[in-house]
Amino acid sequence: MQDPLRIPGVLAAVQRVWEGQPDLSLPTLFGILSNRGIGWGATDEDLVRELGVLARVHPGELPLVDARVTARYLLRTESPEHRVMVDPWRVIVRRPGVTAQPGVWSYATLRPAFVGGPLVVTSQEGIDHRLGVLSGITLLDAAPSATVPSLCGVQRRDRGDAVHLISLADDSTVLLSHGLERFVAGRRSLDREERTWESLVQCRPGVPLVVQPPGGGPPVEYAAVQEILSVEDAPWSEDH
């Protein structure tokens, strides 16, 4: 007979994963595990190992060290809805469905954050930013770099889920995903330019941003790139 004392530990591992993705039904969770090779013939050790991977990618609670993160995460909130990137250096906040420039700031601390609880970020100035109820946490990069050195030659068709924020020398900001949005903040207004793109002819700090539009038209040149930040990407995997 196998040791029955193993059962609480296995069930606790299931609970941790489920708490990180509470919108999943338990049969759906079993289906995900089946796709990862956990089915008939798998051992409890195999199950716990795969559950550990899932819990790392979608934890129920944001891992903090001294009230800060050591990796890059995407946090989704409701009431109101936000998509928040947080890494060891900064926070980037976007409002899905709202035409607005992403907010970027350095933070001092994060309050303990778990799925179903409030997300509160304290800025370096000591201001508490209440960003809604946390509905999901996704690990994007376990060992991130502060900035991206270059996006030269990137093709739109190869982007996947990647989103980058590019600051330019004329104080405008470009949000690059499957489309390109450029924000220019005036004294009393925010101008927004939107365009399609096919590739980045040139995109690295210190040189102008040059974008190739689709259809073979002439490249579009913007001001020099100052900094490239990673905002969103595919979830982390053990293959990274």
Tab-separated table of N, CA, C and O in Angstrom, residues 20 44 136 159 229:
chain	number	residue	atom	x	y	z
A	20	GLY	N	-4.490	29.875	-8.386
A	20	GLY	CA	-3.883	30.804	-9.325
A	20	GLY	C	-4.721	31.026	-10.567
A	20	GLY	O	-4.585	32.053	-11.248
A	44	ASP	N	2.363	10.071	-8.686
A	44	ASP	CA	2.065	11.265	-7.895
A	44	ASP	C	3.219	12.256	-7.973
A	44	ASP	O	3.005	13.472	-7.979
A	136	GLY	N	-5.594	37.626	-12.167
A	136	GLY	CA	-4.654	36.656	-12.711
A	136	GLY	C	-3.230	37.168	-12.665
A	136	GLY	O	-2.978	38.367	-12.777
A	159	ARG	N	5.623	38.538	-34.137
A	159	ARG	CA	5.550	39.159	-32.810
A	159	ARG	C	4.894	38.281	-31.759
A	159	ARG	O	5.223	38.360	-30.579
A	229	LEU	N	11.384	49.112	-23.619
A	229	LEU	CA	10.960	48.337	-22.455
A	229	LEU	C	10.043	47.197	-22.891
A	229	LEU	O	9.206	47.361	-23.774
